């Protein structure tokens, strides 16, 4: 096929006009286009008086090579082959591989291993998505936390209770494989071409369940409420894992897709001597605004014709510390995301329709290893816990979240609710953010919020709500691995995904899981990558 980019359509124009536009670019009659498909669709809202969609489409025509000779270059090119191909070669394994964790990294590692015929065993400390949903809804209703079955742990990982965003900055051929598997499992078709694809929590629950069923149909096994409590190695090679403190399972390959909140597992690996290092991460609050305000700020008069608007803002303070918005949830909700007793964490979530009244986003401040004097590898994790404990106490217990208006935070003008009503459940209470965060974080936020308000009108409005504490945006540690994807601790152990420090979202974590499955194949075979 031939790929044509930079095709523009004004608002209100039908996509059926795209083949005609493509034909004009190629200098051929529209009837010669035999088939076409959208590869990418994005919205250009930089000039509010000229908001339009930009498309990249692939068209099928006769005499393709001749047309490319004449028109090739610039916005016209041959459509690249994006089909995922498995490693070549023959491979046999005496023991089935074990995948620890069933978030995006573990899920796609297991899926690829199953597709290769290796019948992986998945061990997930939390529950299946249905029991997990029940536990989470109960927690949000009455504040009773299940420490093993919650927003962080269980089928699908932390991403299941989020916006289901599939945006990523990585350029990797495996990204397409991830999106295609999601669509095959029931995700909307448009995620294949939308420039800002998302699934939504309501649809994502069904999608992850269908991927699990595919893994099982291919010979894999998925065990829930099965927590890895130890890992064993002899003579520099992994020999197996312990589950729930009692059962021992032998294995020559173990994928550690733990997720960023598996703090007890990080501690266990650290104490066993796994090579690990501190890494920069970020913490902060959730900030809420009226979604209608965001729509107007981004789209102006065209807001009613367009999908729910999002935003992404960054700022560097005078002292060189980064502050940025992250995981923005249009029409979403701030949710209780704790996984440990006596510690309070929040996150954002949207359903596919994104039709909630509020918009919310993480407002994060960069945290560096040098922020902790006399630190050790797990100092960042302990810092997360410290702030979560302070947030829990500031809320008065029972996972009531401390909130503060932007006006009171910036000007000490008093907490007065306006149009923005906190969406967090089970409950919120007014508190002083300065009692939770260290000065280097509050100073950075106070400098950044007004500056961001100059870029997004209303971002610094006085009745916007800050909810503490957003602490799980990324892992504070990296479990080291070599060029073969293995931990130096022992051959056959593969630290993977966001928790291990090698990804930053659903797609990048899934891609890392695929890459690790490829490493395992090549470890056992005289094979090569396509």
PDB file of N, CA and C in Angstrom, residues 436-471:
ATOM      1  N   UNK A 436       2.071  17.783  54.761  1.00  0.00           N
ATOM      2  CA  UNK A 436       2.317  16.463  54.179  1.00  0.00           C
ATOM      3  C   UNK A 436       3.635  16.413  53.418  1.00  0.00           C
ATOM      4  N   UNK A 437       3.885  17.444  52.606  1.00  0.00           N
ATOM      5  CA  UNK A 437       5.041  17.432  51.717  1.00  0.00           C
ATOM      6  C   UNK A 437       6.200  18.247  52.282  1.00  0.00           C
ATOM      7  N   UNK A 438       7.431  17.878  51.939  1.00  0.00           N
ATOM      8  CA  UNK A 438       8.585  18.682  52.346  1.00  0.00           C
ATOM      9  C   UNK A 438       8.608  19.994  51.568  1.00  0.00           C
ATOM     10  N   UNK A 439       9.317  21.006  52.074  1.00  0.00           N
ATOM     11  CA  UNK A 439       9.330  22.316  51.426  1.00  0.00           C
ATOM     12  C   UNK A 439       9.777  22.298  49.965  1.00  0.00           C
ATOM     13  N   UNK A 440      10.734  21.413  49.605  1.00  0.00           N
ATOM     14  CA  UNK A 440      11.198  21.446  48.215  1.00  0.00           C
ATOM     15  C   UNK A 440      10.074  21.083  47.244  1.00  0.00           C
ATOM     16  N   UNK A 441       9.079  20.312  47.699  1.00  0.00           N
ATOM     17  CA  UNK A 441       7.956  19.956  46.834  1.00  0.00           C
ATOM     18  C   UNK A 441       6.891  21.051  46.815  1.00  0.00           C
ATOM     19  N   UNK A 442       6.526  21.572  47.973  1.00  0.00           N
ATOM     20  CA  UNK A 442       5.492  22.613  47.998  1.00  0.00           C
ATOM     21  C   UNK A 442       5.983  23.889  47.323  1.00  0.00           C
ATOM     22  N   UNK A 443       7.256  24.219  47.499  1.00  0.00           N
ATOM     23  CA  UNK A 443       7.803  25.400  46.819  1.00  0.00           C
ATOM     24  C   UNK A 443       7.731  25.234  45.300  1.00  0.00           C
ATOM     25  N   UNK A 444       8.047  24.044  44.830  1.00  0.00           N
ATOM     26  CA  UNK A 444       8.010  23.790  43.390  1.00  0.00           C
ATOM     27  C   UNK A 444       6.578  23.882  42.857  1.00  0.00           C
ATOM     28  N   UNK A 445       5.616  23.328  43.594  1.00  0.00           N
ATOM     29  CA  UNK A 445       4.227  23.395  43.152  1.00  0.00           C
ATOM     30  C   UNK A 445       3.701  24.826  43.161  1.00  0.00           C
ATOM     31  N   UNK A 446       4.069  25.597  44.180  1.00  0.00           N
ATOM     32  CA  UNK A 446       3.610  26.994  44.253  1.00  0.00           C
ATOM     33  C   UNK A 446       4.166  27.836  43.103  1.00  0.00           C
ATOM     34  N   UNK A 447       5.355  27.505  42.662  1.00  0.00           N
ATOM     35  CA  UNK A 447       5.934  28.223  41.528  1.00  0.00           C
ATOM     36  C   UNK A 447       5.313  27.757  40.210  1.00  0.00           C
ATOM     37  N   UNK A 448       5.021  26.472  40.119  1.00  0.00           N
ATOM     38  CA  UNK A 448       4.570  25.904  38.850  1.00  0.00           C
ATOM     39  C   UNK A 448       3.107  26.202  38.540  1.00  0.00           C
ATOM     40  N   UNK A 449       2.221  26.158  39.544  1.00  0.00           N
ATOM     41  CA  UNK A 449       0.785  26.282  39.266  1.00  0.00           C
ATOM     42  C   UNK A 449       0.434  27.592  38.571  1.00  0.00           C
ATOM     43  N   UNK A 450       0.871  28.773  39.054  1.00  0.00           N
ATOM     44  CA  UNK A 450       0.555  30.008  38.328  1.00  0.00           C
ATOM     45  C   UNK A 450       1.164  30.034  36.921  1.00  0.00           C
ATOM     46  N   UNK A 451       2.366  29.485  36.770  1.00  0.00           N
ATOM     47  CA  UNK A 451       2.993  29.454  35.447  1.00  0.00           C
ATOM     48  C   UNK A 451       2.194  28.570  34.490  1.00  0.00           C
ATOM     49  N   UNK A 452       1.699  27.458  34.989  1.00  0.00           N
ATOM     50  CA  UNK A 452       0.875  26.583  34.154  1.00  0.00           C
ATOM     51  C   UNK A 452      -0.456  27.253  33.821  1.00  0.00           C
ATOM     52  N   UNK A 453      -0.959  28.095  34.743  1.00  0.00           N
ATOM     53  CA  UNK A 453      -2.192  28.827  34.483  1.00  0.00           C
ATOM     54  C   UNK A 453      -2.066  29.794  33.318  1.00  0.00           C
ATOM     55  N   UNK A 454      -0.851  30.221  33.003  1.00  0.00           N
ATOM     56  CA  UNK A 454      -0.644  31.092  31.849  1.00  0.00           C
ATOM     57  C   UNK A 454      -0.691  30.313  30.543  1.00  0.00           C
ATOM     58  N   UNK A 455      -0.488  29.016  30.628  1.00  0.00           N
ATOM     59  CA  UNK A 455      -0.523  28.167  29.428  1.00  0.00           C
ATOM     60  C   UNK A 455      -1.870  27.503  29.230  1.00  0.00           C
ATOM     61  N   UNK A 456      -2.563  27.200  30.326  1.00  0.00           N
ATOM     62  CA  UNK A 456      -3.912  26.640  30.251  1.00  0.00           C
ATOM     63  C   UNK A 456      -4.807  27.515  31.120  1.00  0.00           C
ATOM     64  N   UNK A 457      -5.626  28.312  30.484  1.00  0.00           N
ATOM     65  CA  UNK A 457      -6.447  29.280  31.204  1.00  0.00           C
ATOM     66  C   UNK A 457      -7.328  28.583  32.236  1.00  0.00           C
ATOM     67  N   UNK A 458      -7.197  29.021  33.494  1.00  0.00           N
ATOM     68  CA  UNK A 458      -8.003  28.462  34.569  1.00  0.00           C
ATOM     69  C   UNK A 458      -7.317  27.391  35.371  1.00  0.00           C
ATOM     70  N   UNK A 459      -6.119  26.958  34.940  1.00  0.00           N
ATOM     71  CA  UNK A 459      -5.437  25.896  35.672  1.00  0.00           C
ATOM     72  C   UNK A 459      -5.189  26.307  37.122  1.00  0.00           C
ATOM     73  N   UNK A 460      -4.925  27.609  37.346  1.00  0.00           N
ATOM     74  CA  UNK A 460      -4.638  28.095  38.702  1.00  0.00           C
ATOM     75  C   UNK A 460      -5.850  28.737  39.365  1.00  0.00           C
ATOM     76  N   UNK A 461      -7.039  28.415  38.886  1.00  0.00           N
ATOM     77  CA  UNK A 461      -8.249  28.987  39.488  1.00  0.00           C
ATOM     78  C   UNK A 461      -8.330  28.591  40.965  1.00  0.00           C
ATOM     79  N   UNK A 462      -8.906  29.477  41.768  1.00  0.00           N
ATOM     80  CA  UNK A 462      -8.866  29.306  43.220  1.00  0.00           C
ATOM     81  C   UNK A 462      -9.659  28.113  43.715  1.00  0.00           C
ATOM     82  N   UNK A 463     -10.722  27.718  42.988  1.00  0.00           N
ATOM     83  CA  UNK A 463     -11.543  26.614  43.491  1.00  0.00           C
ATOM     84  C   UNK A 463     -11.118  25.254  42.951  1.00  0.00           C
ATOM     85  N   UNK A 464     -10.001  25.203  42.195  1.00  0.00           N
ATOM     86  CA  UNK A 464      -9.463  23.898  41.798  1.00  0.00           C
ATOM     87  C   UNK A 464      -9.046  23.138  43.060  1.00  0.00           C
ATOM     88  N   UNK A 465      -9.160  21.829  43.020  1.00  0.00           N
ATOM     89  CA  UNK A 465      -8.940  20.995  44.206  1.00  0.00           C
ATOM     90  C   UNK A 465      -7.642  20.197  44.071  1.00  0.00           C
ATOM     91  N   UNK A 466      -6.844  20.228  45.131  1.00  0.00           N
ATOM     92  CA  UNK A 466      -5.646  19.399  45.245  1.00  0.00           C
ATOM     93  C   UNK A 466      -5.922  18.273  46.225  1.00  0.00           C
ATOM     94  N   UNK A 467      -5.672  17.037  45.814  1.00  0.00           N
ATOM     95  CA  UNK A 467      -5.886  15.874  46.666  1.00  0.00           C
ATOM     96  C   UNK A 467      -4.568  15.133  46.835  1.00  0.00           C
ATOM     97  N   UNK A 468      -4.197  14.843  48.077  1.00  0.00           N
ATOM     98  CA  UNK A 468      -2.912  14.185  48.366  1.00  0.00           C
ATOM     99  C   UNK A 468      -3.168  12.732  48.810  1.00  0.00           C
ATOM    100  N   UNK A 469      -2.217  11.837  48.474  1.00  0.00           N
ATOM    101  CA  UNK A 469      -0.954  12.106  47.829  1.00  0.00           C
ATOM    102  C   UNK A 469      -0.843  11.193  46.617  1.00  0.00           C
ATOM    103  N   UNK A 470      -0.418  11.725  45.470  1.00  0.00           N
ATOM    104  CA  UNK A 470      -0.182  10.927  44.261  1.00  0.00           C
ATOM    105  C   UNK A 470       1.263  10.436  44.332  1.00  0.00           C
ATOM    106  N   UNK A 471       1.415   9.169  44.699  1.00  0.00           N
ATOM    107  CA  UNK A 471       2.747   8.646  45.023  1.00  0.00           C
ATOM    108  C   UNK A 471       3.186   7.470  44.168  1.00  0.00           C
TER     109      UNK A 471
END
